[in-house]
Amino acid sequence: MPIIHYIEPNGAEYEIDVPVGHTVMQGAVDNMIDGILAECGGVCSCATCHCYVDEAWYERVGEPQGAEKMMLEMVVEPEPTSRLSCQIKVTEELDGLVVRLPPSQY
Amino acid sequence: MNKRVVIVGASHAGAQLASSLRQEGWQGQILMIGEEPFAPYQRPPLSKEYLRGEKNADELLIRPAEMYIRHGVELLPGRCVRSVDRTAKRVLMEDGKSFDYHKLALCTGARVRQLEVPGADLPGVHYLRTLADVDAIRTRLVPGCRVVIVGGGYIGLESAAALRKCGVEVSVLEVQSRLLARVTAPQVSAFYQRIHAEAGVVIHTGWSVVAIEGEDRVTGVVGADGRRLPADMVIVGIGVIPNVELASQCGLKVDNGIWVDEFASTDDSDIYAAGDCTNHPNRLLGRRVRLESVPNAMEQAKSAAASICGRQQCYDAYPWFWSDQYDLKLQIAGLSEGYDRVILRGDADAGRSFVAWYVCGDKLLAADCINRPKEFMVAKQLLAGALPVSVERLADESLDPKLILKI
Ligand SMILES: Cc1cc2nc3c(=O)[nH]c(=O)nc-3n(C[C@H](O)[C@H](O)[C@H](O)COP(=O)(O)OP(=O)(O)OC[C@H]3O[C@@H](n4cnc5c(N)ncnc54)[C@H](O)[C@@H]3O)c2cc1C
Ligand code: FES
């Protein structure tokens, strides 16, 4: 099972096994990592699942599209590798992915 | 005793509270008791993906049941708390058992308002609040059957949209003169009326149901003016009532919800409450509210968890909500009550994308954003910062929504 690394703003790091087909958001929620809120449950309506994809991984993860892209332009403290984690599906290729969580989801 | 938090109600608020307690470093036991026979699940998809048959019950779970165990949260599904003994600090179960608590969190949510007319208890009359409710609806849906939905609010309209995709005939009955009358401007009501009509939903406004007809099953509904509509199934979506009985029976203050402060504390400092069941102050709105939304349940639960762990985290977020119907993503920021003007950005009379801004003076109160995710995010920032708005900019489609923020 792919391992995803979640890094909280305070430096706390979690290594989580996330099944292929699940989203990066779900991996965090399942494991009670509160830095990802996911208020809409993954339907791309809330932007409270914002994360920064590690630069080394960004190309493999890919760019945001559509509604995700538009909402990301307006999140608090966006960065060039910002993504909404509910829109990132875990694949074998993403084994080892590192994402950092923003200081706030509002 | 190892200190124990007992959470009553295992849904959005309860699940977040358990998770946030662990994040806050709560070392003691956590016991979550829920009446429904499942681990906490997402309610919003019930009238959307789940009703359409696009998601199964496992996919609705907020997290798999075993994850609670892994994080030391004991889950008791299918069990009902009957009363609270505040002196002994103990909850009493329906089966006679009891559990002591150090801190208690009431996350009892809300239940549906019943339609009180003759025939409302006939088989074929359904409500839509729980997974079991939707399973009961889904097993009886056959292509071509006639479903009458009572109530033209979000749940009624989402159900109508989902049911059209299932190939059934749908009518919506709304007692007010327009859909969504309580929560949106006339322009937004008219928009949804058009969209549903285009999808083949028959909408009757100003229609009040006085009886449901049928011998041993529903066959139709009767209106106040004597009109009749045939129906094979009736789905009632006329609002909810907060579950406050546990709180009121043990003497906590209750007034349209369990009365809590901005830290989710009741008037007993060992008892907290979060979610649809609470009446709480909101500093940004300058008044008390009772809200029915997932973000409210989650954010208030976080405050409750912080309080239980001895840290103060004020809950004063702006309300927001979403509703998915057909290909339309509606995102709502704020509460529109008290607006003096509605400003439209985009065309509500044609197409499927626009914003209705609700303004009072030079302040934004709320925005209904239909297929406008960027404007929704702008609206949240305008609200959070209580920023003054310019009517021209709100309405000016040629302007990048970002620039609405620049005054
Ligand atoms: C069909 C539908 C669609 C919705 N769509 C949206 C949407 O798109 N966006 C949005 O933000 N919100 C939506 N909502 C509203 C949202 O689901 C609620 O606001 C949310 O579920 C509130 O969570 P809660 O935990 O406060 O309460 P609830 O979800 O009501 O849960 C309370 C739980 O407590 C249990 N309980 C009560 N009393 C006891 C007791 N004495 N002992 C044990 N257990 C008890 C109940 O059985 C229930 O399971 C929707 C709701 C419905 C029904
Ligand atoms: S969970 Fe809501 S946008 Fe990702």
Coordinates of C-alpha atoms and ligand atoms in Angstrom, one line a residue:
Chain A
M1 CA 0.0 0.0 0.0
P2 CA 1.4 3.5 -0.9
I3 CA 2.7 5.5 2.0
I4 CA 1.8 9.2 2.2
H5 CA 3.7 11.6 4.4
Y6 CA 1.7 14.4 6.0
I7 CA 3.6 17.2 7.6
E8 CA 1.8 19.6 10.0
P9 CA 2.8 23.2 10.1
N10 CA 4.3 22.6 13.6
G11 CA 6.6 20.0 12.0
A12 CA 4.8 16.9 13.2
E13 CA 5.0 14.2 10.6
Y14 CA 2.7 11.3 9.9
E15 CA 3.5 8.4 7.6
I16 CA 0.2 6.8 6.6
D17 CA -0.6 3.8 4.5
V18 CA -3.4 4.9 2.1
P19 CA -5.1 2.4 -0.2
V20 CA -4.8 2.9 -4.0
G21 CA -8.0 4.7 -5.1
H22 CA -8.5 6.6 -1.9
T23 CA -7.8 10.3 -1.8
V24 CA -5.0 12.0 0.0
M25 CA -7.7 13.8 2.0
Q26 CA -9.3 10.5 3.1
G27 CA -6.0 9.2 4.3
A28 CA -5.7 12.2 6.7
V29 CA -9.3 12.1 7.9
D30 CA -9.1 8.3 8.5
N31 CA -6.1 8.8 10.7
M32 CA -7.5 11.8 12.6
I33 CA -5.0 14.3 11.2
D34 CA -6.9 17.5 11.9
G35 CA -4.8 19.7 9.6
I36 CA -7.1 18.6 6.9
L37 CA -10.7 19.4 7.7
A38 CA -12.6 18.3 4.6
E39 CA -15.9 19.8 5.5
C40 CA -17.6 18.9 2.3
G41 CA -16.5 15.3 2.5
G42 CA -14.6 15.4 -0.8
V43 CA -16.9 16.9 -3.3
C44 CA -14.7 19.9 -4.1
S45 CA -17.0 22.5 -2.5
C46 CA -15.1 23.7 0.6
A47 CA -11.4 24.1 0.0
T48 CA -10.8 23.0 3.7
C49 CA -8.6 20.1 2.5
H50 CA -5.8 22.4 1.1
C51 CA -2.3 21.0 1.1
Y52 CA 1.1 21.9 -0.4
V53 CA 2.5 19.1 -2.5
D54 CA 6.2 18.7 -2.1
E55 CA 7.9 20.2 -5.1
A56 CA 9.7 16.9 -6.1
W57 CA 6.3 15.3 -6.4
Y58 CA 4.2 18.1 -8.0
E59 CA 4.7 17.0 -11.6
R60 CA 3.6 13.4 -10.8
V61 CA 0.5 14.6 -8.9
G62 CA -0.4 17.0 -11.6
E63 CA -2.1 20.4 -11.9
P64 CA -5.6 21.3 -10.5
Q65 CA -8.5 21.7 -12.9
G66 CA -11.8 23.4 -13.0
A67 CA -13.5 24.3 -9.7
E68 CA -10.4 23.1 -7.8
K69 CA -8.2 25.5 -9.7
M70 CA -10.5 28.4 -9.2
M71 CA -10.9 27.9 -5.5
L72 CA -7.2 27.4 -5.0
E73 CA -6.6 30.9 -6.4
M74 CA -8.4 32.2 -3.4
V75 CA -7.3 30.0 -0.5
V76 CA -5.5 31.6 2.4
E77 CA -1.7 31.5 1.6
P78 CA -1.7 29.7 -1.7
E79 CA 1.6 28.4 -3.1
P80 CA 2.5 27.2 -6.6
T81 CA 2.1 23.6 -5.5
S82 CA -1.2 24.0 -3.7
R83 CA -3.8 21.3 -4.3
L84 CA -7.1 20.3 -2.7
S85 CA -6.2 16.9 -1.3
C86 CA -9.7 15.4 -1.9
Q87 CA -8.9 15.7 -5.6
I88 CA -5.6 13.7 -5.5
K89 CA -6.2 10.0 -6.0
V90 CA -3.6 7.8 -4.5
T91 CA -1.9 5.5 -7.0
E92 CA 1.1 3.2 -6.8
E93 CA 3.2 5.9 -8.5
L94 CA 2.5 8.2 -5.6
D95 CA 4.0 5.9 -3.0
G96 CA 6.2 8.1 -0.8
L97 CA 4.3 11.3 -1.6
V98 CA 5.0 14.2 0.7
V99 CA 2.4 16.9 1.4
R100 CA 2.6 19.8 3.9
L101 CA -0.5 21.1 5.6
P102 CA -1.2 24.9 5.7
P103 CA -1.4 26.7 9.1
S104 CA -5.1 27.3 8.6
Q105 CA -7.9 25.9 6.4
Y106 CA -10.0 29.1 6.6
Chain B
M1 CA -11.2 6.0 37.0
N2 CA -9.4 6.6 33.9
K3 CA -11.0 9.9 32.8
R4 CA -13.7 9.4 30.2
V5 CA -15.4 11.6 27.7
V6 CA -18.8 10.3 26.7
I7 CA -20.1 11.5 23.3
V8 CA -23.8 11.1 22.7
G9 CA -24.6 11.0 19.0
A10 CA -22.3 9.4 16.4
S11 CA -22.5 11.6 13.3
H12 CA -20.6 14.6 11.9
A13 CA -20.3 16.5 15.2
G14 CA -19.5 13.4 17.3
A15 CA -16.9 12.0 14.8
Q16 CA -15.1 15.3 14.6
L17 CA -15.2 15.7 18.4
A18 CA -13.6 12.3 18.9
S19 CA -10.9 13.0 16.4
S20 CA -10.2 16.5 17.7
L21 CA -10.0 15.2 21.3
R22 CA -7.1 13.0 20.2
Q23 CA -5.5 15.8 18.3
E24 CA -5.7 18.0 21.4
G25 CA -3.9 15.3 23.3
W26 CA -6.8 13.9 25.4
Q27 CA -5.3 10.8 27.1
G28 CA -8.4 9.4 28.7
Q29 CA -11.1 7.2 27.3
I30 CA -13.5 8.3 24.7
L31 CA -16.8 6.5 24.4
M32 CA -19.1 7.5 21.5
I33 CA -22.7 6.2 21.6
G34 CA -25.0 6.5 18.6
E35 CA -28.5 5.3 18.1
E36 CA -28.0 4.5 14.4
P37 CA -26.5 1.0 13.7
F38 CA -23.5 2.4 11.8
A39 CA -20.2 4.2 12.4
P40 CA -20.6 7.9 11.7
Y41 CA -21.4 8.6 8.0
Q42 CA -21.7 11.5 5.7
R43 CA -25.3 12.7 5.6
P44 CA -25.1 15.2 2.7
P45 CA -24.8 12.4 0.0
L46 CA -28.0 10.8 1.2
S47 CA -30.1 13.2 -1.0
K48 CA -27.4 13.2 -3.7
E49 CA -24.9 10.4 -4.7
Y50 CA -26.4 7.8 -2.4
L51 CA -30.0 8.4 -3.5
R52 CA -28.8 8.2 -7.1
G53 CA -27.2 4.9 -6.4
E54 CA -23.7 6.2 -7.2
K55 CA -22.2 5.5 -3.8
N56 CA -22.5 2.5 -1.5
A57 CA -23.0 2.7 2.3
D58 CA -19.3 1.9 3.0
E59 CA -18.3 4.9 0.9
L60 CA -20.4 7.2 3.1
L61 CA -18.5 6.4 6.3
I62 CA -16.6 9.4 7.5
R63 CA -13.8 6.9 8.3
P64 CA -13.8 3.1 8.6
A65 CA -15.1 1.8 11.9
E66 CA -11.7 0.2 12.8
M67 CA -10.0 3.6 12.7
Y68 CA -11.9 4.6 15.8
I69 CA -10.6 1.6 17.6
R70 CA -7.0 2.3 16.4
H71 CA -7.2 5.7 17.9
G72 CA -8.7 4.5 21.2
V73 CA -12.3 5.7 20.5
E74 CA -14.8 3.1 21.7
L75 CA -17.9 3.2 19.5
L76 CA -21.2 1.9 20.6
P77 CA -23.5 2.0 17.5
G78 CA -27.2 1.0 17.7
R79 CA -27.5 2.1 21.3
C80 CA -29.6 4.9 22.7
V81 CA -28.9 7.1 25.8
R82 CA -32.1 7.6 27.7
S83 CA -31.1 10.1 30.3
V84 CA -28.3 12.0 32.0
D85 CA -27.7 12.0 35.8
R86 CA -25.6 15.2 36.3
T87 CA -25.1 14.6 40.0
A88 CA -23.7 11.1 39.6
K89 CA -22.1 12.2 36.2
R90 CA -23.5 9.2 34.4
V91 CA -25.5 8.5 31.3
L92 CA -28.2 5.9 31.5
M93 CA -28.9 3.7 28.6
E94 CA -32.2 2.4 27.3
D95 CA -31.2 -1.2 28.2
G96 CA -30.6 -0.2 31.8
K97 CA -26.8 0.0 31.6
S98 CA -25.0 3.1 32.5
F99 CA -21.6 4.9 31.9
D100 CA -19.9 7.3 34.1
Y101 CA -18.4 10.4 32.5
H102 CA -15.8 13.0 33.4
K103 CA -17.0 15.2 30.6
L104 CA -20.1 14.8 28.4
A105 CA -20.6 16.0 24.9
L106 CA -24.1 16.1 23.5
C107 CA -24.0 15.7 19.7
T108 CA -27.6 14.6 19.3
G109 CA -28.4 16.4 16.1
A110 CA -31.9 16.8 14.8
R111 CA -34.8 14.6 13.6
V112 CA -37.3 15.3 10.8
R113 CA -40.4 17.3 11.4
Q114 CA -43.4 15.0 10.8
L115 CA -46.1 15.9 8.4
E116 CA -49.2 16.0 10.5
V117 CA -52.1 15.3 8.2
P118 CA -54.5 12.3 8.0
G119 CA -52.9 9.4 6.1
A120 CA -49.3 10.6 6.9
D121 CA -48.5 7.2 8.5
L122 CA -49.5 5.2 5.4
P123 CA -46.8 2.9 3.9
G124 CA -45.2 4.7 1.1
V125 CA -44.7 8.0 3.0
H126 CA -41.0 8.5 3.6
Y127 CA -38.7 11.0 5.2
L128 CA -35.0 11.6 4.4
R129 CA -32.6 11.9 7.3
T130 CA -30.9 8.6 7.8
L131 CA -29.2 5.9 5.7
A132 CA -32.1 3.6 6.7
D133 CA -34.6 6.2 5.3
V134 CA -32.9 6.3 1.9
D135 CA -32.5 2.5 1.8
A136 CA -36.3 2.3 2.3
I137 CA -36.9 4.7 -0.5
R138 CA -34.5 3.0 -2.9
T139 CA -35.9 -0.5 -2.5
R140 CA -39.3 0.8 -3.6
L141 CA -38.2 2.9 -6.6
V142 CA -39.3 1.5 -9.9
P143 CA -38.8 3.3 -13.2
G144 CA -41.9 5.3 -14.0
C145 CA -43.3 5.4 -10.5
R146 CA -44.8 8.7 -9.4
V147 CA -43.0 10.4 -6.5
V148 CA -44.5 13.4 -4.8
I149 CA -42.0 15.5 -2.7
V150 CA -43.5 17.6 0.0
G151 CA -41.3 20.6 0.7
G152 CA -39.3 22.7 -1.8
G153 CA -36.2 23.3 0.3
Y154 CA -32.7 22.0 -0.4
I155 CA -33.4 18.5 0.6
G156 CA -36.6 18.3 -1.4
L157 CA -34.9 19.8 -4.5
E158 CA -31.8 17.6 -4.2
S159 CA -34.0 14.6 -3.9
A160 CA -36.0 15.7 -6.9
A161 CA -32.8 16.1 -9.0
A162 CA -31.5 12.7 -7.9
L163 CA -34.8 10.9 -8.5
R164 CA -35.1 12.3 -12.1
K165 CA -31.8 10.6 -12.7
C166 CA -33.4 7.3 -11.5
G167 CA -36.1 7.6 -14.1
V168 CA -39.1 8.3 -11.9
E169 CA -41.8 11.0 -12.3
V170 CA -41.3 13.7 -9.7
S171 CA -43.6 16.5 -8.5
V172 CA -42.6 19.0 -5.8
L173 CA -45.2 20.6 -3.6
E174 CA -44.2 23.8 -1.8
V175 CA -46.6 25.7 0.5
Q176 CA -44.9 29.0 0.0
S177 CA -45.3 31.0 -3.2
R178 CA -41.8 30.1 -4.4
L179 CA -39.1 27.4 -3.9
L180 CA -36.4 27.9 -1.2
A181 CA -38.5 30.9 0.0
R182 CA -37.0 30.9 3.5
V183 CA -33.4 31.0 2.4
T184 CA -32.9 32.7 -1.0
A185 CA -33.9 35.7 -3.0
P186 CA -36.8 35.5 -5.6
Q187 CA -34.2 35.4 -8.4
V188 CA -32.6 32.3 -7.1
S189 CA -35.9 30.6 -6.5
A190 CA -37.0 31.4 -10.1
F191 CA -33.7 30.0 -11.3
Y192 CA -34.2 26.7 -9.5
Q193 CA -37.8 26.5 -10.7
R194 CA -36.6 26.9 -14.3
I195 CA -33.9 24.3 -13.9
H196 CA -36.2 21.7 -12.4
A197 CA -38.9 22.3 -14.9
E198 CA -36.3 21.8 -17.7
A199 CA -35.4 18.5 -16.1
G200 CA -39.1 17.4 -16.1
V201 CA -39.9 18.0 -12.5
V202 CA -43.5 19.3 -12.0
I203 CA -43.5 22.1 -9.4
H204 CA -46.5 23.3 -7.6
T205 CA -46.0 26.3 -5.3
G206 CA -48.7 27.6 -2.9
W207 CA -49.7 24.0 -2.5
S208 CA -50.6 22.9 1.0
V209 CA -51.1 19.2 1.7
V210 CA -54.1 18.5 3.9
A211 CA -54.3 14.7 3.5
I212 CA -52.6 11.7 2.1
E213 CA -54.8 9.1 0.5
G214 CA -54.7 5.4 0.2
E215 CA -56.1 2.2 1.5
D216 CA -53.1 0.1 2.6
R217 CA -50.5 2.2 0.7
V218 CA -50.2 5.8 -0.6
T219 CA -52.2 6.5 -3.7
G220 CA -52.2 10.3 -3.7
V221 CA -52.1 13.6 -1.9
V222 CA -54.9 16.1 -1.4
G223 CA -54.4 19.8 -1.4
A224 CA -56.1 22.5 0.6
D225 CA -58.2 23.5 -2.4
G226 CA -59.4 19.9 -2.9
R227 CA -57.0 19.2 -5.7
R228 CA -55.6 15.7 -5.9
L229 CA -52.3 14.4 -7.2
P230 CA -51.7 10.7 -7.7
A231 CA -48.6 9.3 -6.0
D232 CA -46.9 5.9 -5.6
M233 CA -44.6 7.4 -3.0
V234 CA -44.4 10.5 -0.9
I235 CA -41.2 12.0 0.4
V236 CA -41.5 14.6 3.1
G237 CA -38.8 17.2 3.6
I238 CA -40.3 20.0 5.7
G239 CA -37.5 20.7 8.1
V240 CA -36.0 19.3 11.3
I241 CA -36.4 19.6 15.1
P242 CA -33.3 19.6 17.3
N243 CA -32.9 16.7 19.7
V244 CA -32.8 18.6 23.0
E245 CA -34.7 16.2 25.2
L246 CA -31.6 14.7 27.0
A247 CA -30.5 18.2 27.8
S248 CA -33.9 19.6 28.9
Q249 CA -34.6 16.5 31.1
C250 CA -31.4 17.0 33.1
G251 CA -32.2 20.7 33.6
L252 CA -29.8 22.3 31.1
K253 CA -31.0 25.4 29.4
V254 CA -32.7 24.8 26.1
D255 CA -34.3 27.3 23.8
N256 CA -34.5 26.4 20.1
G257 CA -31.5 24.1 20.7
I258 CA -29.2 23.3 23.6
W259 CA -28.0 26.6 24.9
V260 CA -24.2 26.8 24.7
D261 CA -21.6 29.6 24.8
E262 CA -19.0 30.4 22.1
F263 CA -16.8 27.6 23.5
A264 CA -19.6 25.0 23.1
S265 CA -20.1 24.8 26.8
T266 CA -23.6 24.4 28.4
D267 CA -24.4 25.9 31.7
D268 CA -22.9 22.8 33.3
S269 CA -19.1 23.1 32.9
D270 CA -18.8 19.3 32.5
I271 CA -21.3 19.2 29.6
Y272 CA -20.6 20.4 26.1
A273 CA -22.7 20.3 22.9
A274 CA -22.1 20.7 19.2
G275 CA -23.9 20.5 15.9
D276 CA -27.5 20.8 14.7
C277 CA -28.7 20.4 18.3
T278 CA -27.1 23.7 19.7
N279 CA -28.2 27.3 19.9
H280 CA -25.0 29.3 20.1
P281 CA -23.7 32.9 19.8
N282 CA -22.0 34.0 16.7
R283 CA -19.9 37.1 17.2
L284 CA -19.6 37.8 13.5
L285 CA -23.4 37.7 13.1
G286 CA -23.9 39.5 16.4
R287 CA -26.7 37.1 17.5
R288 CA -27.5 33.6 18.5
V289 CA -28.2 31.0 15.8
R290 CA -29.1 27.3 15.4
L291 CA -27.6 26.0 12.2
E292 CA -28.0 22.8 10.3
S293 CA -24.8 22.2 8.4
V294 CA -21.8 19.9 8.4
P295 CA -19.3 22.8 8.7
N296 CA -21.1 24.1 11.7
A297 CA -21.1 20.6 13.3
M298 CA -17.4 20.1 12.6
E299 CA -16.1 23.5 13.7
Q300 CA -18.2 23.6 16.8
A301 CA -17.1 20.1 17.7
K302 CA -13.5 21.4 17.5
S303 CA -14.2 24.1 19.9
A304 CA -15.9 21.6 22.3
A305 CA -12.9 19.3 22.1
A306 CA -10.5 22.2 22.9
S307 CA -12.7 23.2 25.9
I308 CA -12.7 19.7 27.2
C309 CA -8.9 19.7 27.0
G310 CA -8.7 23.0 28.9
R311 CA -8.0 25.2 25.9
Q312 CA -10.3 28.0 24.8
Q313 CA -11.0 28.1 21.1
C314 CA -13.9 30.4 20.2
Y315 CA -16.3 29.1 17.6
D316 CA -17.2 32.2 15.5
A317 CA -16.9 31.0 11.9
Y318 CA -19.2 32.4 9.2
P319 CA -21.9 29.9 8.2
W320 CA -21.6 28.3 4.9
F321 CA -23.4 25.5 3.0
W322 CA -23.5 23.7 -0.3
S323 CA -26.1 22.0 -2.4
D324 CA -25.6 19.9 -5.5
Q325 CA -28.5 19.5 -7.9
Y326 CA -27.9 18.1 -11.5
D327 CA -24.7 19.7 -12.8
L328 CA -25.1 22.7 -10.5
K329 CA -22.8 23.3 -7.6
L330 CA -24.4 25.8 -5.3
Q331 CA -22.1 27.2 -2.6
I332 CA -23.6 29.6 -0.1
A333 CA -21.5 31.8 2.2
G334 CA -23.1 33.7 5.1
L335 CA -26.8 34.1 6.1
S336 CA -28.9 36.2 3.9
E337 CA -31.5 37.3 6.5
G338 CA -31.8 41.1 6.8
Y339 CA -30.5 42.1 3.3
D340 CA -31.7 45.3 1.7
R341 CA -30.5 44.5 -1.8
V342 CA -29.7 41.6 -4.1
I343 CA -27.0 42.1 -6.7
L344 CA -26.7 39.6 -9.5
R345 CA -23.4 38.8 -11.2
G346 CA -24.2 36.8 -14.4
D347 CA -27.5 35.9 -15.9
A348 CA -30.0 34.1 -13.7
D349 CA -32.7 33.9 -16.4
A350 CA -30.6 31.9 -18.8
G351 CA -27.6 29.6 -18.5
R352 CA -26.5 27.8 -15.4
S353 CA -24.0 30.0 -13.6
F354 CA -24.4 33.2 -11.6
V355 CA -24.0 34.8 -8.2
A356 CA -26.6 36.5 -6.0
W357 CA -25.0 38.8 -3.5
Y358 CA -27.0 39.8 -0.5
V359 CA -26.0 43.2 0.7
C360 CA -27.0 45.5 3.6
G361 CA -25.6 49.0 3.2
D362 CA -22.0 48.5 2.1
K363 CA -21.6 45.1 3.8
L364 CA -22.1 41.7 2.3
L365 CA -24.3 39.4 4.3
A366 CA -24.3 36.3 2.1
A367 CA -23.7 35.0 -1.4
D368 CA -25.4 32.2 -3.4
C369 CA -22.8 31.1 -5.9
I370 CA -24.1 28.8 -8.6
N371 CA -21.2 27.1 -10.5
R372 CA -19.0 30.0 -9.3
P373 CA -16.4 28.5 -7.0
K374 CA -14.1 31.5 -7.2
E375 CA -16.7 34.0 -6.2
F376 CA -17.6 31.7 -3.3
M377 CA -14.1 31.9 -2.0
V378 CA -14.1 35.7 -2.5
A379 CA -17.4 35.9 -0.6
K380 CA -15.9 34.0 2.3
Q381 CA -13.1 36.5 2.5
L382 CA -15.4 39.5 2.3
L383 CA -17.4 38.1 5.1
A384 CA -14.5 37.1 7.3
G385 CA -12.9 40.5 7.0
A386 CA -16.3 42.4 7.2
L387 CA -14.9 44.3 4.1
P388 CA -17.0 47.0 2.5
V389 CA -18.2 46.1 -1.0
S390 CA -18.8 48.1 -4.1
V391 CA -22.0 47.2 -5.9
E392 CA -20.5 48.0 -9.3
R393 CA -17.6 45.5 -8.7
L394 CA -19.9 42.8 -7.4
A395 CA -22.0 43.1 -10.6
D396 CA -19.2 43.6 -13.1
E397 CA -18.6 40.4 -14.9
S398 CA -15.6 41.7 -16.8
L399 CA -13.7 42.1 -13.6
D400 CA -11.7 39.2 -12.2
P401 CA -13.6 38.1 -9.0
K402 CA -10.3 38.6 -7.1
L403 CA -10.5 42.3 -7.7
I404 CA -13.8 42.5 -5.9
L405 CA -11.7 42.3 -2.7
K406 CA -9.7 45.4 -3.7
I407 CA -11.4 48.6 -2.6
Ligands
LIG1 C1 -30.4 14.5 3.2 C2 -29.6 15.5 3.8 C3 -28.7 16.3 3.0 C4 -27.9 17.3 3.6 N1 -27.0 18.0 2.8 C5 -26.2 18.9 3.4 C6 -25.2 19.6 2.6 O1 -25.2 19.4 1.4 N2 -24.3 20.4 3.3 C7 -24.4 20.6 4.6 O2 -23.5 21.3 5.2 N3 -25.3 19.9 5.4 C8 -26.2 19.1 4.8 N4 -27.1 18.4 5.6 C9 -27.2 18.7 7.0 C10 -26.1 17.9 7.8 O3 -26.2 16.6 7.4 C11 -26.3 18.1 9.3 O4 -26.1 19.5 9.6 C12 -25.3 17.3 10.1 O5 -25.6 15.9 9.9 C13 -25.4 17.6 11.6 O6 -24.5 16.7 12.3 P1 -24.8 16.4 13.8 O7 -23.7 15.5 14.2 O8 -24.9 17.7 14.5 O9 -26.2 15.7 13.9 P2 -26.9 14.5 13.2 O10 -26.3 14.2 11.9 O11 -28.3 14.7 13.2 O12 -26.5 13.3 14.1 C14 -27.0 13.1 15.4 C15 -26.9 11.6 15.8 O13 -27.2 11.5 17.1 C16 -28.0 10.3 17.3 N5 -28.7 10.5 18.6 C17 -29.6 11.4 18.9 N6 -30.0 11.2 20.2 C18 -29.4 10.1 20.7 C19 -29.4 9.4 21.9 N7 -30.2 9.8 22.9 N8 -28.6 8.4 22.1 C20 -27.8 8.0 21.1 N9 -27.7 8.6 19.9 C21 -28.5 9.7 19.7 C22 -28.9 10.3 16.1 O14 -29.4 9.0 15.9 C23 -27.9 10.7 15.0 O15 -27.3 9.7 14.4 C24 -27.9 17.5 5.0 C25 -28.8 16.7 5.8 C26 -29.6 15.7 5.2 C27 -30.5 14.9 6.1
FES2 S1 -12.9 18.1 1.0 FE1 -14.0 19.8 0.5 S2 -12.9 20.6 -1.2 FE2 -11.8 18.8 -0.6

